[in-house]
Structure formats: structure tokens, C-alpha cells
Amino acid sequence: MDQPTPPRITPGGFRELGPVGWVVNRVGARVTGSRDVHLFSTLGRARRLFPAWLAYSGMMMPFGVLDRRTTELVILRVAHLRSSAYERAHHERIGARVGLSAAEVTRTTEDPVTAEWSEKLRAVLCAVDELVGTKDLADDTWDGLSAHLDPSELVGFVQLVAQYDGLATSLHVLRIQPDERR
């Protein structure tokens, strides 16, 4: 059995995170039922960046412009495409809390062209695939997405995918380990 790759940055405690990062991490751990939110205790070591990143991330999820179910489906699809086990595990739990069925969560691992989604969700999830894969959207993909999302939602969609694609990169490069459940 493969041994997990050790983290490149050790998660910090109070001294490394400072009071804001430490409190955010403790609250996050309580909410998620984990001993430590390794994402927060790692990214929080960049004390000046962490509060801004946290605020921006919060505006993507849970306070984004897309409805919560669509948001979670997008994030789960990005996590699948990027093979981000950390991102996927967190958002499987969050997705269940916002009403996604186990079948819907599983279906985010299937090709959205052939999976049983509504026309809107098929357009959204196919656009996720294209955006993660090419970092762009073809005009016909954009037109299909525009048939279901208004201008604010289109901007929010692009930002959401970019945020979680970038987060998957950070998780991978920093080798952030899965959180330990209590």
C-alpha cells in the first residue's frame, strides 16, 4: 500500500496562524467534525493573504450567485476532474447538507454529456469540463450556458470554477493531507 506523501508545509498552530487564522481553523474543525482543517491551518500560515482568500472563497461558496445545489455540483465536478480527494471529500458532505442525493454526488464523476442531468445542469457541467480542460469556453458552449444563466451567474460560474480549480492546485502542490475526523 502506498504511503501518503507528507505535507510540504506543516499545518500551523496558534503561533503560526495568529489569532484570526487559529479561530477560523478551530471553528471550521468544529463545524466539519475534524481535529483540524488542514486547508485552513496550512493556507493560514500566509497570515496576510488568508483573511482575503477566506472572504473571497466565502463569496464563491456559500454566498455565491449560483444556487447552492448547482454550486456544489460544479465544485464536485471540478474536484473529480482534478482528482482532488480533499476537495471532493469536503464537498460530498456539504452537498449532502444542501440536499444533493448520493446518486447526484456519484453522477458528478460521470461524463455529463451522457449522465442523466437536466438540460441546464448538463450545460453547466459540460462547461466545467471544458473550462478546467482548456481554460476557455468555445462560443457554442458559452451560448448553451447563456441560455440558462444570466450575466451575473455567468461571471459567478467562471469565477467559481477558476477558484476551485486553483484550490485543487494549491491542495496538490502543498500536499495538504486529508482532515482527521473526530
Short mmCIF file of N, CA and C in Angstrom, two decimals:
data_model
loop_
_atom_site.label_atom_id
_atom_site.label_comp_id
_atom_site.label_asym_id
_atom_site.label_seq_id
_atom_site.Cartn_x
_atom_site.Cartn_y
_atom_site.Cartn_z
N MET A 1 0.84 -1.19 0.00
CA MET A 1 0.00 0.00 0.00
C MET A 1 0.87 1.24 0.00
N ASP A 2 0.53 2.22 -0.83
CA ASP A 2 1.31 3.45 -0.93
C ASP A 2 1.19 4.27 0.35
N GLN A 3 2.31 4.82 0.76
CA GLN A 3 2.32 5.73 1.90
C GLN A 3 1.93 7.12 1.41
N PRO A 4 1.14 7.84 2.21
CA PRO A 4 0.77 9.19 1.79
C PRO A 4 2.01 10.09 1.71
N THR A 5 1.98 10.98 0.74
CA THR A 5 3.06 11.94 0.60
C THR A 5 2.95 12.94 1.75
N PRO A 6 4.05 13.20 2.44
CA PRO A 6 3.95 14.16 3.56
C PRO A 6 3.66 15.57 3.07
N PRO A 7 3.03 16.37 3.91
CA PRO A 7 2.75 17.76 3.51
C PRO A 7 4.05 18.52 3.30
N ARG A 8 4.03 19.43 2.36
CA ARG A 8 5.21 20.27 2.12
C ARG A 8 5.27 21.42 3.13
N ILE A 9 4.13 21.83 3.62
CA ILE A 9 4.04 22.85 4.66
C ILE A 9 3.26 22.22 5.81
N THR A 10 3.88 22.15 6.96
CA THR A 10 3.21 21.57 8.12
C THR A 10 2.09 22.49 8.57
N PRO A 11 0.89 21.95 8.82
CA PRO A 11 -0.19 22.79 9.33
C PRO A 11 0.25 23.53 10.60
N GLY A 12 -0.14 24.78 10.70
CA GLY A 12 0.29 25.60 11.82
C GLY A 12 -0.68 25.58 12.99
N GLY A 13 -0.16 26.01 14.13
CA GLY A 13 -0.95 26.20 15.33
C GLY A 13 -1.14 27.69 15.57
N PHE A 14 -1.48 28.04 16.80
CA PHE A 14 -1.76 29.43 17.13
C PHE A 14 -0.60 30.36 16.76
N ARG A 15 0.63 29.97 17.10
CA ARG A 15 1.79 30.84 16.86
C ARG A 15 1.97 31.12 15.36
N GLU A 16 1.77 30.09 14.52
CA GLU A 16 1.98 30.26 13.08
C GLU A 16 0.80 30.95 12.39
N LEU A 17 -0.41 30.69 12.89
CA LEU A 17 -1.61 31.20 12.23
C LEU A 17 -2.04 32.57 12.74
N GLY A 18 -1.68 32.89 13.95
CA GLY A 18 -2.17 34.11 14.57
C GLY A 18 -3.60 33.91 15.04
N PRO A 19 -4.13 34.89 15.77
CA PRO A 19 -5.46 34.70 16.36
C PRO A 19 -6.58 34.50 15.33
N VAL A 20 -6.55 35.22 14.23
CA VAL A 20 -7.63 35.10 13.24
C VAL A 20 -7.60 33.72 12.60
N GLY A 21 -6.46 33.33 12.08
CA GLY A 21 -6.34 32.02 11.44
C GLY A 21 -6.65 30.88 12.39
N TRP A 22 -6.18 31.02 13.62
CA TRP A 22 -6.41 29.96 14.61
C TRP A 22 -7.90 29.82 14.91
N VAL A 23 -8.60 30.94 15.12
CA VAL A 23 -10.04 30.88 15.41
C VAL A 23 -10.80 30.31 14.22
N VAL A 24 -10.47 30.76 13.01
CA VAL A 24 -11.15 30.23 11.81
C VAL A 24 -10.95 28.73 11.73
N ASN A 25 -9.74 28.27 11.97
CA ASN A 25 -9.45 26.84 11.92
C ASN A 25 -10.22 26.08 12.99
N ARG A 26 -10.28 26.60 14.20
CA ARG A 26 -10.99 25.91 15.29
C ARG A 26 -12.49 25.84 14.98
N VAL A 27 -13.07 26.94 14.52
CA VAL A 27 -14.49 26.94 14.17
C VAL A 27 -14.73 25.96 13.02
N GLY A 28 -13.89 26.01 12.00
CA GLY A 28 -14.01 25.08 10.87
C GLY A 28 -13.92 23.63 11.31
N ALA A 29 -13.01 23.34 12.23
CA ALA A 29 -12.88 21.97 12.73
C ALA A 29 -14.14 21.53 13.47
N ARG A 30 -14.70 22.42 14.25
CA ARG A 30 -15.92 22.08 14.98
C ARG A 30 -17.07 21.80 14.00
N VAL A 31 -17.21 22.66 12.99
CA VAL A 31 -18.29 22.52 12.02
C VAL A 31 -18.14 21.24 11.21
N THR A 32 -16.91 20.90 10.84
CA THR A 32 -16.68 19.72 9.99
C THR A 32 -16.48 18.44 10.78
N GLY A 33 -16.41 18.54 12.10
CA GLY A 33 -16.20 17.34 12.90
C GLY A 33 -14.80 16.76 12.76
N SER A 34 -13.83 17.62 12.52
CA SER A 34 -12.45 17.16 12.37
C SER A 34 -11.58 17.75 13.48
N ARG A 35 -10.40 17.18 13.62
CA ARG A 35 -9.46 17.67 14.63
C ARG A 35 -8.85 19.01 14.20
N ASP A 36 -8.67 19.17 12.88
CA ASP A 36 -8.01 20.34 12.32
C ASP A 36 -8.44 20.43 10.86
N VAL A 37 -8.69 21.62 10.37
CA VAL A 37 -8.97 21.80 8.94
C VAL A 37 -7.61 22.11 8.31
N HIS A 38 -6.99 21.08 7.76
CA HIS A 38 -5.63 21.23 7.25
C HIS A 38 -5.52 22.31 6.17
N LEU A 39 -6.57 22.50 5.40
CA LEU A 39 -6.56 23.57 4.41
C LEU A 39 -6.37 24.92 5.11
N PHE A 40 -7.14 25.17 6.16
CA PHE A 40 -7.04 26.45 6.88
C PHE A 40 -5.72 26.57 7.63
N SER A 41 -5.28 25.49 8.28
CA SER A 41 -4.06 25.58 9.08
C SER A 41 -2.80 25.59 8.21
N THR A 42 -2.96 25.30 6.93
CA THR A 42 -1.82 25.43 6.01
C THR A 42 -1.86 26.79 5.31
N LEU A 43 -2.98 27.10 4.65
CA LEU A 43 -3.07 28.39 3.98
C LEU A 43 -2.99 29.55 4.97
N GLY A 44 -3.45 29.32 6.20
CA GLY A 44 -3.42 30.35 7.23
C GLY A 44 -2.03 30.77 7.64
N ARG A 45 -1.02 29.98 7.27
CA ARG A 45 0.36 30.36 7.58
C ARG A 45 0.78 31.60 6.79
N ALA A 46 0.09 31.89 5.68
CA ALA A 46 0.30 33.14 4.95
C ALA A 46 -0.69 34.14 5.54
N ARG A 47 -0.37 34.62 6.73
CA ARG A 47 -1.31 35.41 7.55
C ARG A 47 -1.95 36.59 6.82
N ARG A 48 -1.19 37.30 6.02
CA ARG A 48 -1.75 38.47 5.33
C ARG A 48 -2.70 38.07 4.22
N LEU A 49 -2.47 36.93 3.58
CA LEU A 49 -3.31 36.50 2.47
C LEU A 49 -4.57 35.78 2.93
N PHE A 50 -4.46 35.05 4.03
CA PHE A 50 -5.53 34.16 4.45
C PHE A 50 -6.89 34.84 4.63
N PRO A 51 -6.99 35.97 5.35
CA PRO A 51 -8.32 36.59 5.51
C PRO A 51 -8.95 36.99 4.18
N ALA A 52 -8.15 37.51 3.25
CA ALA A 52 -8.68 37.90 1.93
C ALA A 52 -9.12 36.67 1.15
N TRP A 53 -8.30 35.61 1.18
CA TRP A 53 -8.67 34.37 0.49
C TRP A 53 -9.96 33.79 1.09
N LEU A 54 -10.06 33.82 2.40
CA LEU A 54 -11.24 33.27 3.07
C LEU A 54 -12.49 34.06 2.69
N ALA A 55 -12.39 35.38 2.66
CA ALA A 55 -13.53 36.21 2.28
C ALA A 55 -13.93 35.94 0.84
N TYR A 56 -12.97 35.88 -0.05
CA TYR A 56 -13.25 35.60 -1.46
C TYR A 56 -13.87 34.22 -1.62
N SER A 57 -13.29 33.23 -0.96
CA SER A 57 -13.82 31.87 -1.04
C SER A 57 -15.26 31.81 -0.53
N GLY A 58 -15.53 32.52 0.55
CA GLY A 58 -16.89 32.56 1.09
C GLY A 58 -17.88 33.18 0.13
N MET A 59 -17.41 34.13 -0.67
CA MET A 59 -18.30 34.74 -1.66
C MET A 59 -18.55 33.79 -2.83
N MET A 60 -17.68 32.82 -3.02
CA MET A 60 -17.92 31.80 -4.05
C MET A 60 -18.87 30.73 -3.51
N MET A 61 -18.63 30.36 -2.24
CA MET A 61 -19.42 29.32 -1.58
C MET A 61 -19.29 29.53 -0.08
N PRO A 62 -20.32 29.78 0.63
CA PRO A 62 -21.73 29.53 0.34
C PRO A 62 -22.50 30.75 -0.15
N PHE A 63 -21.86 31.90 -0.32
CA PHE A 63 -22.60 33.12 -0.64
C PHE A 63 -22.49 33.52 -2.11
N GLY A 64 -22.31 32.57 -3.00
CA GLY A 64 -22.16 32.85 -4.43
C GLY A 64 -23.47 33.20 -5.10
N VAL A 65 -23.38 33.47 -6.40
CA VAL A 65 -24.57 33.87 -7.15
C VAL A 65 -25.34 32.68 -7.73
N LEU A 66 -24.71 31.53 -7.82
CA LEU A 66 -25.43 30.33 -8.27
C LEU A 66 -26.14 29.71 -7.07
N ASP A 67 -27.23 28.99 -7.33
CA ASP A 67 -27.92 28.33 -6.22
C ASP A 67 -26.98 27.29 -5.60
N ARG A 68 -27.23 26.97 -4.35
CA ARG A 68 -26.31 26.10 -3.58
C ARG A 68 -26.13 24.72 -4.20
N ARG A 69 -27.20 24.12 -4.69
CA ARG A 69 -27.09 22.79 -5.29
C ARG A 69 -26.19 22.83 -6.53
N THR A 70 -26.44 23.80 -7.40
CA THR A 70 -25.61 23.92 -8.61
C THR A 70 -24.16 24.20 -8.23
N THR A 71 -23.96 25.07 -7.26
CA THR A 71 -22.61 25.37 -6.80
C THR A 71 -21.89 24.10 -6.37
N GLU A 72 -22.55 23.28 -5.56
CA GLU A 72 -21.90 22.06 -5.09
C GLU A 72 -21.65 21.07 -6.22
N LEU A 73 -22.56 20.98 -7.17
CA LEU A 73 -22.33 20.09 -8.32
C LEU A 73 -21.12 20.55 -9.12
N VAL A 74 -20.98 21.86 -9.31
CA VAL A 74 -19.82 22.41 -10.01
C VAL A 74 -18.54 22.06 -9.26
N ILE A 75 -18.52 22.30 -7.96
CA ILE A 75 -17.32 22.03 -7.17
C ILE A 75 -16.98 20.54 -7.19
N LEU A 76 -17.98 19.70 -7.05
CA LEU A 76 -17.73 18.25 -7.09
C LEU A 76 -17.17 17.83 -8.45
N ARG A 77 -17.67 18.42 -9.52
CA ARG A 77 -17.15 18.08 -10.85
C ARG A 77 -15.70 18.54 -11.00
N VAL A 78 -15.39 19.76 -10.54
CA VAL A 78 -14.00 20.24 -10.58
C VAL A 78 -13.12 19.30 -9.77
N ALA A 79 -13.55 18.95 -8.57
CA ALA A 79 -12.75 18.06 -7.72
C ALA A 79 -12.51 16.72 -8.40
N HIS A 80 -13.53 16.20 -9.07
CA HIS A 80 -13.35 14.94 -9.81
C HIS A 80 -12.35 15.09 -10.94
N LEU A 81 -12.52 16.12 -11.74
CA LEU A 81 -11.63 16.33 -12.89
C LEU A 81 -10.19 16.53 -12.45
N ARG A 82 -9.99 17.18 -11.31
CA ARG A 82 -8.65 17.46 -10.80
C ARG A 82 -8.13 16.37 -9.87
N SER A 83 -8.91 15.32 -9.66
CA SER A 83 -8.52 14.22 -8.75
C SER A 83 -8.16 14.76 -7.38
N SER A 84 -8.95 15.71 -6.90
CA SER A 84 -8.70 16.34 -5.61
C SER A 84 -9.54 15.66 -4.53
N ALA A 85 -8.95 14.66 -3.90
CA ALA A 85 -9.66 13.90 -2.87
C ALA A 85 -10.07 14.79 -1.71
N TYR A 86 -9.22 15.74 -1.32
CA TYR A 86 -9.52 16.64 -0.20
C TYR A 86 -10.77 17.46 -0.54
N GLU A 87 -10.75 18.13 -1.69
CA GLU A 87 -11.86 18.97 -2.11
C GLU A 87 -13.14 18.13 -2.25
N ARG A 88 -12.99 16.96 -2.83
CA ARG A 88 -14.13 16.09 -3.06
C ARG A 88 -14.77 15.65 -1.75
N ALA A 89 -13.96 15.21 -0.79
CA ALA A 89 -14.50 14.72 0.49
C ALA A 89 -15.27 15.83 1.21
N HIS A 90 -14.71 17.02 1.24
CA HIS A 90 -15.41 18.14 1.91
C HIS A 90 -16.74 18.43 1.23
N HIS A 91 -16.73 18.47 -0.08
CA HIS A 91 -17.94 18.89 -0.79
C HIS A 91 -18.96 17.77 -0.98
N GLU A 92 -18.56 16.55 -0.81
CA GLU A 92 -19.57 15.48 -0.73
C GLU A 92 -20.42 15.68 0.52
N ARG A 93 -19.77 16.01 1.64
CA ARG A 93 -20.51 16.27 2.88
C ARG A 93 -21.37 17.52 2.76
N ILE A 94 -20.79 18.58 2.22
CA ILE A 94 -21.55 19.83 2.07
C ILE A 94 -22.70 19.62 1.09
N GLY A 95 -22.46 18.93 0.02
CA GLY A 95 -23.51 18.65 -0.96
C GLY A 95 -24.69 17.92 -0.34
N ALA A 96 -24.40 16.95 0.51
CA ALA A 96 -25.48 16.23 1.19
C ALA A 96 -26.28 17.19 2.08
N ARG A 97 -25.58 18.13 2.74
CA ARG A 97 -26.26 19.08 3.61
C ARG A 97 -27.17 20.03 2.84
N VAL A 98 -26.85 20.30 1.57
CA VAL A 98 -27.70 21.21 0.79
C VAL A 98 -28.71 20.44 -0.06
N GLY A 99 -28.81 19.14 0.16
CA GLY A 99 -29.87 18.36 -0.46
C GLY A 99 -29.50 17.53 -1.68
N LEU A 100 -28.22 17.41 -2.01
CA LEU A 100 -27.85 16.53 -3.11
C LEU A 100 -28.02 15.08 -2.67
N SER A 101 -28.56 14.27 -3.54
CA SER A 101 -28.69 12.85 -3.24
C SER A 101 -27.34 12.16 -3.47
N ALA A 102 -27.19 10.98 -2.90
CA ALA A 102 -25.98 10.19 -3.11
C ALA A 102 -25.79 9.91 -4.60
N ALA A 103 -26.90 9.67 -5.30
CA ALA A 103 -26.82 9.40 -6.75
C ALA A 103 -26.32 10.63 -7.51
N GLU A 104 -26.77 11.81 -7.12
CA GLU A 104 -26.30 13.03 -7.79
C GLU A 104 -24.81 13.25 -7.54
N VAL A 105 -24.39 13.04 -6.31
CA VAL A 105 -22.97 13.19 -5.98
C VAL A 105 -22.15 12.22 -6.81
N THR A 106 -22.56 10.98 -6.87
CA THR A 106 -21.85 9.97 -7.68
C THR A 106 -21.86 10.34 -9.15
N ARG A 107 -22.98 10.85 -9.63
CA ARG A 107 -23.12 11.19 -11.05
C ARG A 107 -22.14 12.28 -11.48
N THR A 108 -21.62 13.08 -10.55
CA THR A 108 -20.64 14.11 -10.91
C THR A 108 -19.32 13.49 -11.38
N THR A 109 -19.16 12.18 -11.22
CA THR A 109 -17.95 11.51 -11.72
C THR A 109 -18.15 10.95 -13.13
N GLU A 110 -19.36 11.07 -13.66
CA GLU A 110 -19.68 10.55 -14.98
C GLU A 110 -19.62 11.66 -16.02
N ASP A 111 -19.47 11.28 -17.27
CA ASP A 111 -19.46 12.24 -18.36
C ASP A 111 -20.80 12.96 -18.38
N PRO A 112 -20.81 14.28 -18.22
CA PRO A 112 -22.10 15.00 -18.17
C PRO A 112 -22.88 14.94 -19.48
N VAL A 113 -22.24 14.62 -20.58
CA VAL A 113 -22.94 14.51 -21.86
C VAL A 113 -23.92 13.34 -21.82
N THR A 114 -23.52 12.25 -21.17
CA THR A 114 -24.34 11.05 -21.16
C THR A 114 -25.05 10.80 -19.83
N ALA A 115 -24.64 11.47 -18.77
CA ALA A 115 -25.28 11.28 -17.46
C ALA A 115 -26.66 11.94 -17.47
N GLU A 116 -27.52 11.47 -16.62
CA GLU A 116 -28.90 11.98 -16.57
C GLU A 116 -28.98 13.26 -15.75
N TRP A 117 -28.81 14.39 -16.44
CA TRP A 117 -28.95 15.71 -15.84
C TRP A 117 -30.03 16.47 -16.60
N SER A 118 -30.56 17.48 -15.94
CA SER A 118 -31.47 18.39 -16.66
C SER A 118 -30.65 19.11 -17.74
N GLU A 119 -31.35 19.73 -18.66
CA GLU A 119 -30.67 20.46 -19.74
C GLU A 119 -29.74 21.53 -19.16
N LYS A 120 -30.22 22.24 -18.14
CA LYS A 120 -29.40 23.29 -17.51
C LYS A 120 -28.15 22.70 -16.88
N LEU A 121 -28.30 21.66 -16.07
CA LEU A 121 -27.14 21.09 -15.39
C LEU A 121 -26.17 20.44 -16.36
N ARG A 122 -26.68 19.85 -17.43
CA ARG A 122 -25.80 19.30 -18.45
C ARG A 122 -24.95 20.42 -19.06
N ALA A 123 -25.59 21.55 -19.38
CA ALA A 123 -24.84 22.69 -19.95
C ALA A 123 -23.79 23.18 -18.96
N VAL A 124 -24.17 23.30 -17.70
CA VAL A 124 -23.24 23.78 -16.67
C VAL A 124 -22.07 22.81 -16.51
N LEU A 125 -22.35 21.53 -16.35
CA LEU A 125 -21.28 20.56 -16.07
C LEU A 125 -20.40 20.30 -17.29
N CYS A 126 -20.97 20.36 -18.50
CA CYS A 126 -20.13 20.28 -19.70
C CYS A 126 -19.20 21.49 -19.79
N ALA A 127 -19.72 22.66 -19.40
CA ALA A 127 -18.88 23.87 -19.39
C ALA A 127 -17.77 23.75 -18.35
N VAL A 128 -18.05 23.12 -17.20
CA VAL A 128 -17.00 22.87 -16.21
C VAL A 128 -15.88 22.05 -16.85
N ASP A 129 -16.25 20.97 -17.52
CA ASP A 129 -15.25 20.11 -18.15
C ASP A 129 -14.37 20.89 -19.13
N GLU A 130 -15.01 21.69 -19.95
CA GLU A 130 -14.27 22.45 -20.95
C GLU A 130 -13.39 23.51 -20.31
N LEU A 131 -13.92 24.21 -19.33
CA LEU A 131 -13.16 25.28 -18.68
C LEU A 131 -11.96 24.72 -17.92
N VAL A 132 -12.14 23.63 -17.19
CA VAL A 132 -11.00 23.02 -16.49
C VAL A 132 -9.98 22.47 -17.49
N GLY A 133 -10.48 21.86 -18.56
CA GLY A 133 -9.59 21.23 -19.53
C GLY A 133 -8.84 22.18 -20.43
N THR A 134 -9.49 23.29 -20.82
CA THR A 134 -8.87 24.18 -21.81
C THR A 134 -8.61 25.59 -21.28
N LYS A 135 -9.17 25.91 -20.13
CA LYS A 135 -9.08 27.27 -19.56
C LYS A 135 -9.78 28.29 -20.44
N ASP A 136 -10.79 27.82 -21.20
CA ASP A 136 -11.59 28.68 -22.06
C ASP A 136 -12.90 27.97 -22.35
N LEU A 137 -13.84 28.70 -22.93
CA LEU A 137 -15.09 28.12 -23.38
C LEU A 137 -15.31 28.50 -24.84
N ALA A 138 -15.62 27.51 -25.66
CA ALA A 138 -15.95 27.77 -27.06
C ALA A 138 -17.24 28.58 -27.12
N ASP A 139 -17.44 29.28 -28.22
CA ASP A 139 -18.63 30.10 -28.36
C ASP A 139 -19.92 29.30 -28.24
N ASP A 140 -19.96 28.09 -28.80
CA ASP A 140 -21.19 27.30 -28.70
C ASP A 140 -21.44 26.84 -27.26
N THR A 141 -20.38 26.55 -26.52
CA THR A 141 -20.53 26.20 -25.11
C THR A 141 -21.06 27.40 -24.33
N TRP A 142 -20.48 28.56 -24.60
CA TRP A 142 -20.93 29.80 -23.95
C TRP A 142 -22.39 30.08 -24.26
N ASP A 143 -22.77 29.90 -25.50
CA ASP A 143 -24.16 30.14 -25.89
C ASP A 143 -25.10 29.18 -25.16
N GLY A 144 -24.70 27.91 -25.05
CA GLY A 144 -25.52 26.94 -24.32
C GLY A 144 -25.66 27.29 -22.86
N LEU A 145 -24.57 27.75 -22.26
CA LEU A 145 -24.59 28.15 -20.85
C LEU A 145 -25.44 29.41 -20.68
N SER A 146 -25.31 30.34 -21.62
CA SER A 146 -26.05 31.61 -21.55
C SER A 146 -27.56 31.41 -21.66
N ALA A 147 -27.98 30.29 -22.21
CA ALA A 147 -29.41 30.01 -22.30
C ALA A 147 -30.01 29.71 -20.92
N HIS A 148 -29.15 29.41 -19.95
CA HIS A 148 -29.62 29.00 -18.62
C HIS A 148 -29.18 29.94 -17.49
N LEU A 149 -28.15 30.73 -17.73
CA LEU A 149 -27.62 31.60 -16.68
C LEU A 149 -27.67 33.05 -17.14
N ASP A 150 -27.98 33.95 -16.20
CA ASP A 150 -27.97 35.38 -16.52
C ASP A 150 -26.53 35.90 -16.43
N PRO A 151 -26.28 37.15 -16.85
CA PRO A 151 -24.90 37.66 -16.85
C PRO A 151 -24.19 37.55 -15.49
N SER A 152 -24.88 37.85 -14.41
CA SER A 152 -24.27 37.73 -13.08
C SER A 152 -23.88 36.29 -12.79
N GLU A 153 -24.75 35.36 -13.13
CA GLU A 153 -24.47 33.94 -12.90
C GLU A 153 -23.34 33.44 -13.80
N LEU A 154 -23.25 33.96 -15.01
CA LEU A 154 -22.16 33.57 -15.91
C LEU A 154 -20.81 33.98 -15.34
N VAL A 155 -20.73 35.21 -14.84
CA VAL A 155 -19.49 35.67 -14.21
C VAL A 155 -19.20 34.82 -12.99
N GLY A 156 -20.20 34.61 -12.15
CA GLY A 156 -20.03 33.80 -10.95
C GLY A 156 -19.60 32.37 -11.26
N PHE A 157 -20.16 31.79 -12.33
CA PHE A 157 -19.79 30.45 -12.74
C PHE A 157 -18.30 30.37 -13.09
N VAL A 158 -17.84 31.30 -13.94
CA VAL A 158 -16.42 31.29 -14.34
C VAL A 158 -15.52 31.46 -13.11
N GLN A 159 -15.89 32.38 -12.23
CA GLN A 159 -15.09 32.60 -11.02
C GLN A 159 -15.10 31.38 -10.10
N LEU A 160 -16.25 30.72 -9.96
CA LEU A 160 -16.35 29.53 -9.12
C LEU A 160 -15.46 28.41 -9.64
N VAL A 161 -15.54 28.13 -10.93
CA VAL A 161 -14.70 27.08 -11.50
C VAL A 161 -13.22 27.43 -11.33
N ALA A 162 -12.86 28.67 -11.64
CA ALA A 162 -11.46 29.08 -11.50
C ALA A 162 -10.99 28.97 -10.06
N GLN A 163 -11.83 29.36 -9.11
CA GLN A 163 -11.48 29.29 -7.69
C GLN A 163 -11.19 27.85 -7.26
N TYR A 164 -12.07 26.94 -7.60
CA TYR A 164 -11.91 25.56 -7.14
C TYR A 164 -10.87 24.80 -7.95
N ASP A 165 -10.64 25.19 -9.19
CA ASP A 165 -9.53 24.63 -9.95
C ASP A 165 -8.21 25.08 -9.32
N GLY A 166 -8.13 26.36 -8.98
CA GLY A 166 -6.93 26.88 -8.31
C GLY A 166 -6.73 26.27 -6.94
N LEU A 167 -7.82 26.08 -6.21
CA LEU A 167 -7.72 25.46 -4.89
C LEU A 167 -7.21 24.03 -5.01
N ALA A 168 -7.68 23.30 -6.01
CA ALA A 168 -7.18 21.93 -6.24
C ALA A 168 -5.68 21.96 -6.50
N THR A 169 -5.21 22.97 -7.21
CA THR A 169 -3.77 23.12 -7.45
C THR A 169 -3.03 23.34 -6.14
N SER A 170 -3.53 24.25 -5.31
CA SER A 170 -2.88 24.51 -4.02
C SER A 170 -2.84 23.26 -3.15
N LEU A 171 -3.97 22.56 -3.08
CA LEU A 171 -4.04 21.33 -2.28
C LEU A 171 -3.01 20.32 -2.75
N HIS A 172 -2.87 20.18 -4.06
CA HIS A 172 -1.93 19.21 -4.63
C HIS A 172 -0.48 19.63 -4.41
N VAL A 173 -0.15 20.85 -4.79
CA VAL A 173 1.24 21.31 -4.71
C VAL A 173 1.74 21.33 -3.27
N LEU A 174 0.88 21.77 -2.34
CA LEU A 174 1.29 21.84 -0.94
C LEU A 174 1.18 20.48 -0.23
N ARG A 175 0.59 19.49 -0.94
CA ARG A 175 0.41 18.14 -0.39
C ARG A 175 -0.39 18.16 0.92
N ILE A 176 -1.46 18.98 0.91
CA ILE A 176 -2.30 19.08 2.10
C ILE A 176 -3.00 17.75 2.32
N GLN A 177 -2.86 17.25 3.54
CA GLN A 177 -3.38 15.93 3.90
C GLN A 177 -4.86 15.98 4.25
N PRO A 178 -5.56 14.86 4.06
CA PRO A 178 -6.97 14.82 4.46
C PRO A 178 -7.12 15.13 5.95
N ASP A 179 -8.23 15.75 6.29
CA ASP A 179 -8.52 16.05 7.69
C ASP A 179 -8.86 14.75 8.41
N GLU A 180 -8.46 14.68 9.67
CA GLU A 180 -8.81 13.54 10.50
C GLU A 180 -10.13 13.82 11.19
N ARG A 181 -11.08 12.93 10.98
CA ARG A 181 -12.39 13.07 11.64
C ARG A 181 -12.23 12.79 13.13
N ARG A 182 -13.05 13.48 13.93
CA ARG A 182 -13.02 13.21 15.37
C ARG A 182 -13.67 11.91 15.68
#
